Coordinates of C-alpha atoms and ligand atoms in Angstrom, one line a residue:
X1 CA 141.0 10.2 119.6
X2 CA 139.9 8.0 122.4
X3 CA 141.1 5.0 120.4
X4 CA 144.6 6.4 120.1
X5 CA 144.6 7.1 123.7
X6 CA 143.7 3.5 124.7
X7 CA 146.4 2.0 122.3
X8 CA 148.9 4.4 123.8
X9 CA 147.8 3.1 127.3
X10 CA 148.1 -0.5 126.2
X11 CA 151.7 0.1 124.9
X12 CA 152.6 1.9 128.0
X13 CA 151.3 -1.1 130.0
X14 CA 153.6 -3.5 128.2
X15 CA 156.7 -2.3 130.0
X16 CA 158.2 -5.7 130.4
X17 CA 159.0 -8.2 127.7
X18 CA 157.3 -10.9 129.8
X19 CA 154.0 -9.1 129.4
X20 CA 154.3 -9.1 125.6
X21 CA 155.1 -12.8 125.6
X22 CA 152.2 -13.5 127.9
X23 CA 149.9 -11.5 125.7
X24 CA 151.2 -13.3 122.6
X25 CA 150.7 -16.7 124.2
X26 CA 147.2 -15.9 125.3
X27 CA 145.8 -14.6 122.1
X28 CA 147.8 -14.6 118.8
X29 CA 149.7 -17.9 118.9
X30 CA 146.5 -19.8 120.0
X31 CA 144.7 -18.4 117.0
X32 CA 147.6 -19.3 114.6
X33 CA 147.9 -22.8 116.0
X34 CA 144.2 -23.4 115.8
X35 CA 144.1 -22.2 112.3
X36 CA 147.0 -24.3 111.1
X37 CA 145.7 -27.3 112.9
X38 CA 142.3 -26.9 111.5
X39 CA 143.5 -26.5 107.9
X40 CA 145.7 -29.6 108.1
X41 CA 142.8 -31.5 109.7
X42 CA 140.4 -30.5 106.9
X43 CA 143.1 -31.2 104.2
X44 CA 143.6 -34.8 105.5
X45 CA 139.9 -35.3 104.9
X46 CA 140.2 -34.2 101.3
X47 CA 140.8 -37.4 99.3
X48 CA 142.7 -35.5 96.5
X49 CA 145.2 -34.1 99.0
X50 CA 145.6 -37.5 100.6
X51 CA 146.2 -39.2 97.3
X52 CA 148.7 -36.6 96.2
X53 CA 150.6 -37.0 99.4
X54 CA 150.7 -40.8 99.3
X55 CA 151.7 -40.6 95.6
X56 CA 154.6 -38.2 96.2
X57 CA 155.7 -40.3 99.1
X58 CA 155.6 -43.5 97.1
X59 CA 157.5 -42.0 94.2
X60 CA 160.2 -40.6 96.4
X61 CA 160.8 -43.9 98.1
X62 CA 160.8 -45.7 94.8
X63 CA 163.5 -43.4 93.4
X64 CA 165.6 -43.6 96.6
X65 CA 165.4 -47.4 96.7
X66 CA 166.1 -47.7 93.0
X67 CA 169.2 -45.4 93.3
X68 CA 170.5 -47.5 96.2
X69 CA 169.8 -50.7 94.3
X70 CA 171.5 -49.7 91.0
X71 CA 174.4 -48.1 92.9
X72 CA 175.1 -50.9 95.3
X73 CA 173.0 -54.0 95.1
X74 CA 172.4 -54.6 91.4
X75 CA 174.4 -57.4 89.9
X76 CA 176.1 -56.5 86.6
X77 CA 175.7 -59.8 84.9
X78 CA 177.3 -59.0 81.5
X79 CA 178.3 -56.2 79.2
X80 CA 174.6 -55.4 78.5
X81 CA 174.2 -54.3 82.2
X82 CA 177.1 -51.8 82.0
X83 CA 175.5 -48.3 81.7
X84 CA 177.2 -45.2 80.4
X85 CA 177.0 -43.7 83.9
X86 CA 178.8 -46.7 85.3
X87 CA 181.7 -45.9 82.9
X88 CA 181.5 -42.1 83.5
X89 CA 181.7 -42.5 87.3
X90 CA 184.4 -45.2 86.8
X91 CA 182.6 -47.5 89.1
X92 CA 184.5 -50.0 91.2
X93 CA 183.2 -53.6 91.2
X94 CA 184.1 -56.5 93.4
X95 CA 184.0 -60.1 92.2
X96 CA 186.0 -63.1 91.2
X97 CA 188.1 -64.1 88.2
X98 CA 186.5 -67.0 86.4
X99 CA 188.8 -67.6 83.5
X100 CA 191.7 -66.1 81.6
X101 CA 191.5 -65.6 77.8
X102 CA 194.9 -64.3 77.0
X103 CA 197.8 -62.6 78.8
X104 CA 195.8 -59.3 79.1
X105 CA 192.2 -60.2 79.5
X106 CA 190.0 -62.3 81.7
X107 CA 186.4 -63.1 82.7
X108 CA 184.9 -61.4 85.8
X109 CA 181.9 -62.6 87.9
X110 CA 180.4 -59.6 89.8
X111 CA 179.4 -60.1 93.4
X112 CA 177.5 -57.0 94.5
X113 CA 177.3 -55.6 98.1
X114 CA 175.9 -58.2 100.6
X115 CA 176.2 -61.0 98.1
X116 CA 179.7 -62.2 98.7
X117 CA 178.4 -65.8 99.1
X118 CA 177.5 -66.0 95.4
X119 CA 179.3 -68.5 93.3
X120 CA 179.7 -68.4 89.6
X121 CA 177.5 -71.0 87.8
X122 CA 178.9 -73.7 85.6
X123 CA 179.3 -73.0 81.9
X124 CA 176.9 -74.8 79.6
X125 CA 175.5 -74.5 76.1
X126 CA 172.6 -72.4 77.6
X127 CA 174.7 -70.5 80.1
X128 CA 177.7 -69.0 78.3
X129 CA 180.5 -66.9 79.8
X130 CA 179.1 -64.0 77.8
X131 CA 175.8 -64.3 79.8
X132 CA 177.1 -64.3 83.3
X133 CA 180.5 -62.6 83.2
X134 CA 182.2 -59.4 82.1
X135 CA 185.1 -59.6 79.7
X136 CA 187.8 -57.5 81.2
X137 CA 190.7 -56.0 79.4
X138 CA 193.6 -54.9 81.6
X139 CA 194.2 -51.2 81.3
X140 CA 197.5 -49.7 80.1
X141 CA 199.4 -52.8 79.0
X142 CA 199.7 -55.3 76.1
X143 CA 200.8 -58.9 76.8
X144 CA 202.6 -60.9 74.2
X145 CA 200.2 -62.6 71.8
X146 CA 199.2 -66.2 72.1
X147 CA 198.6 -68.4 69.0
X148 CA 195.2 -67.5 67.4
X149 CA 193.2 -68.5 64.4
X150 CA 196.0 -70.7 63.0
X151 CA 198.6 -67.9 63.5
X152 CA 201.6 -68.7 65.6
X153 CA 202.0 -66.9 68.9
X154 CA 204.8 -64.7 70.2
X155 CA 207.5 -66.1 72.5
X156 CA 206.3 -65.9 76.1
X157 CA 202.7 -65.6 75.0
X158 CA 201.6 -68.9 76.5
X159 CA 203.8 -68.4 79.5
X160 CA 202.3 -65.1 80.4
X161 CA 198.8 -66.5 79.9
X162 CA 199.4 -69.5 82.2
X163 CA 201.0 -67.2 84.8
X164 CA 197.9 -64.9 84.7
X165 CA 195.7 -68.0 85.1
X166 CA 197.5 -69.0 88.3
X167 CA 197.6 -65.5 89.5
X168 CA 194.0 -64.6 89.1
X169 CA 191.5 -67.5 88.6
X170 CA 189.4 -68.1 91.7
X171 CA 190.7 -64.9 93.3
X172 CA 188.7 -62.0 94.6
X173 CA 189.5 -59.0 92.3
X174 CA 188.4 -55.4 92.2
X175 CA 187.9 -53.8 88.8
X176 CA 187.5 -50.1 88.0
X177 CA 185.5 -49.5 84.8
X178 CA 187.2 -47.1 82.4
X179 CA 185.9 -47.8 79.0
X180 CA 184.0 -50.2 76.7
X181 CA 186.1 -51.3 73.7
X182 CA 185.1 -52.4 70.3
X183 CA 185.3 -56.1 71.3
X184 CA 182.5 -55.8 73.9
X185 CA 185.0 -55.8 76.7
X186 CA 185.5 -53.3 79.5
X187 CA 188.9 -51.8 79.9
X188 CA 189.6 -51.8 83.7
X189 CA 192.2 -51.1 86.3
X190 CA 192.4 -54.4 88.2
X191 CA 193.5 -55.0 91.8
X192 CA 193.9 -58.2 93.7
X193 CA 194.9 -59.1 97.2
X194 CA 198.0 -61.2 97.7
X195 CA 199.1 -62.1 101.2
X196 CA 202.7 -61.2 100.4
X197 CA 201.9 -57.8 99.0
X198 CA 202.2 -55.2 101.7
X199 CA 201.1 -58.0 104.0
X200 CA 197.6 -57.8 102.6
X201 CA 196.9 -54.2 103.7
X202 CA 196.9 -52.9 100.1
X203 CA 195.7 -54.5 96.9
X204 CA 198.1 -55.1 94.1
X205 CA 197.7 -53.2 90.8
X206 CA 197.8 -56.0 88.2
X207 CA 198.8 -54.0 85.1
X208 CA 201.6 -52.3 86.9
X209 CA 202.8 -55.6 88.4
X210 CA 202.9 -57.3 85.0
X211 CA 204.9 -54.5 83.5
X212 CA 207.3 -54.7 86.4
X213 CA 207.8 -58.4 85.7
X214 CA 208.4 -57.9 82.0
X215 CA 205.1 -59.6 81.1
X216 CA 204.0 -56.9 78.7
X217 CA 204.5 -53.5 77.1
X218 CA 202.8 -50.2 77.9
X219 CA 199.7 -49.9 75.8
X220 CA 200.4 -47.3 73.1
X221 CA 196.8 -46.4 72.6
X222 CA 196.4 -45.4 76.2
X223 CA 195.2 -41.9 75.3
X224 CA 191.8 -43.4 74.6
X225 CA 191.4 -44.9 78.1
X226 CA 191.3 -42.2 80.7
X227 CA 188.7 -39.4 80.4
X228 CA 191.0 -36.3 80.5
X229 CA 194.2 -35.5 78.7
X230 CA 196.3 -34.7 81.7
X231 CA 195.4 -37.9 83.4
X232 CA 196.2 -39.8 80.1
X233 CA 199.6 -38.3 79.6
X234 CA 200.6 -38.9 83.2
X235 CA 199.5 -42.5 83.2
X236 CA 201.1 -43.2 79.8
X237 CA 204.4 -41.9 81.1
X238 CA 204.1 -43.9 84.3
X239 CA 203.4 -47.1 82.4
X240 CA 206.2 -46.5 79.9
X241 CA 208.7 -45.8 82.7
X242 CA 207.9 -49.2 84.3
X243 CA 208.3 -50.9 81.0
X244 CA 211.7 -49.3 80.4
X245 CA 212.9 -50.4 83.8
X246 CA 212.0 -54.1 83.1
X247 CA 213.6 -53.8 79.7
X248 CA 216.9 -52.6 81.3
X249 CA 216.7 -55.5 83.8
X250 CA 216.2 -57.9 81.0
X251 CA 213.5 -59.8 82.9
X252 CA 210.4 -61.6 81.6
X253 CA 209.9 -61.1 77.8
X254 CA 212.9 -58.8 77.7
X255 CA 215.2 -61.7 78.4
X256 CA 214.5 -62.8 74.8
X257 CA 216.7 -61.3 72.1
X258 CA 215.0 -59.0 69.6
X259 CA 211.7 -59.3 71.3
X260 CA 209.0 -57.8 69.2
X261 CA 206.3 -55.6 70.8
X262 CA 202.8 -57.2 70.5
X263 CA 201.8 -54.2 68.4
X264 CA 204.5 -54.7 65.8
X265 CA 203.9 -58.5 65.9
X266 CA 200.2 -57.9 65.1
X267 CA 201.0 -55.6 62.2
X268 CA 203.5 -58.1 60.8
X269 CA 201.2 -61.2 60.9
X270 CA 198.2 -59.3 59.6
X271 CA 200.0 -58.6 56.3
Ligands
NAG301 C1 187.0 -64.0 98.6 O1 186.2 -63.3 99.5 C2 185.3 -64.1 100.2 C3 184.4 -63.2 101.1 O2 185.1 -62.2 101.7 C4 186.0 -65.1 101.1 O3 185.1 -65.9 101.8 C5 186.9 -65.9 100.2 O4 187.7 -66.8 101.0 C6 187.8 -65.1 99.3 N1 188.5 -65.9 98.4 C7 189.9 -65.9 98.2 C8 190.4 -66.8 97.2 O5 190.5 -65.1 98.9
NAG302 C1 198.0 -48.8 88.6 O1 199.2 -48.6 88.1 C2 199.3 -47.7 87.0 C3 200.7 -47.6 86.5 O2 201.6 -47.3 87.5 C4 198.9 -46.3 87.5 O3 198.9 -45.4 86.5 C5 197.5 -46.4 88.1 O4 197.1 -45.2 88.7 C6 197.5 -47.5 89.2 N1 196.1 -47.5 89.7 C7 195.8 -47.2 90.9 C8 194.3 -47.3 91.2 O5 196.6 -46.9 91.7

């Protein structure tokens, strides 16, 4: 009874919020703080806790650093370094074109972030193109075939190849990884900066530009390139429309009468 009475008195005494705050500061918070502080203090003396904390910290920083490294700073030397996630995320890489194989593929030397000063090494018997470059196949288009393995080439095959050499070799190019093909190449959308193109503000889309000039046909197997069907159909239509326009203008390979598509040509000579 007397207890109840004194509690009631105490409550009645706390008429102002300031009183409650003062009471809290004086007693409860001090207790709490001391307790927390003491338990942390004793934990840091416990070697197991310390080891676990250091371990977790080290692991976390390791994963963060590794993620940054593989995402930005890792150099993709060759096809072996291209991971599935690089393709899934359609990673964009910057580098330089080292050589041109045909009218629609070339060799790319990757220069990762902060390593723009890198220069491609010289080719030798111990340092082959396959070791230090990616073999890039231009997405969405087929250039006329050059002579291969004793087979004659198509008209314009050599012309388009030497045009591409002049256009790309030694230039900074940006590639977007889309797919690995059966020849250990990466199918990519490729961009290059040319001073005359939009006065350098935008990069030039190489596949599109070549189709516009009549230097190739839209790639018929495009459905395998882009990851989803809607994207595929849209792109395919776009590429085919550009090809049709060049055909009508009779420019590039379309200036030649009865020009065969590279696909038909390959079918014919393989017989
Ligand atoms: C490529 O980029 C590097 C670094 O930005 C620059 O120094 C070099 O001149 C560029 N090369 C060409 C051909 O534009
Ligand atoms: C490059 O051009 C093709 C054909 O027009 C187009 O489908 C593609 O989206 C272009 N790429 C980029 C990154 O704009």
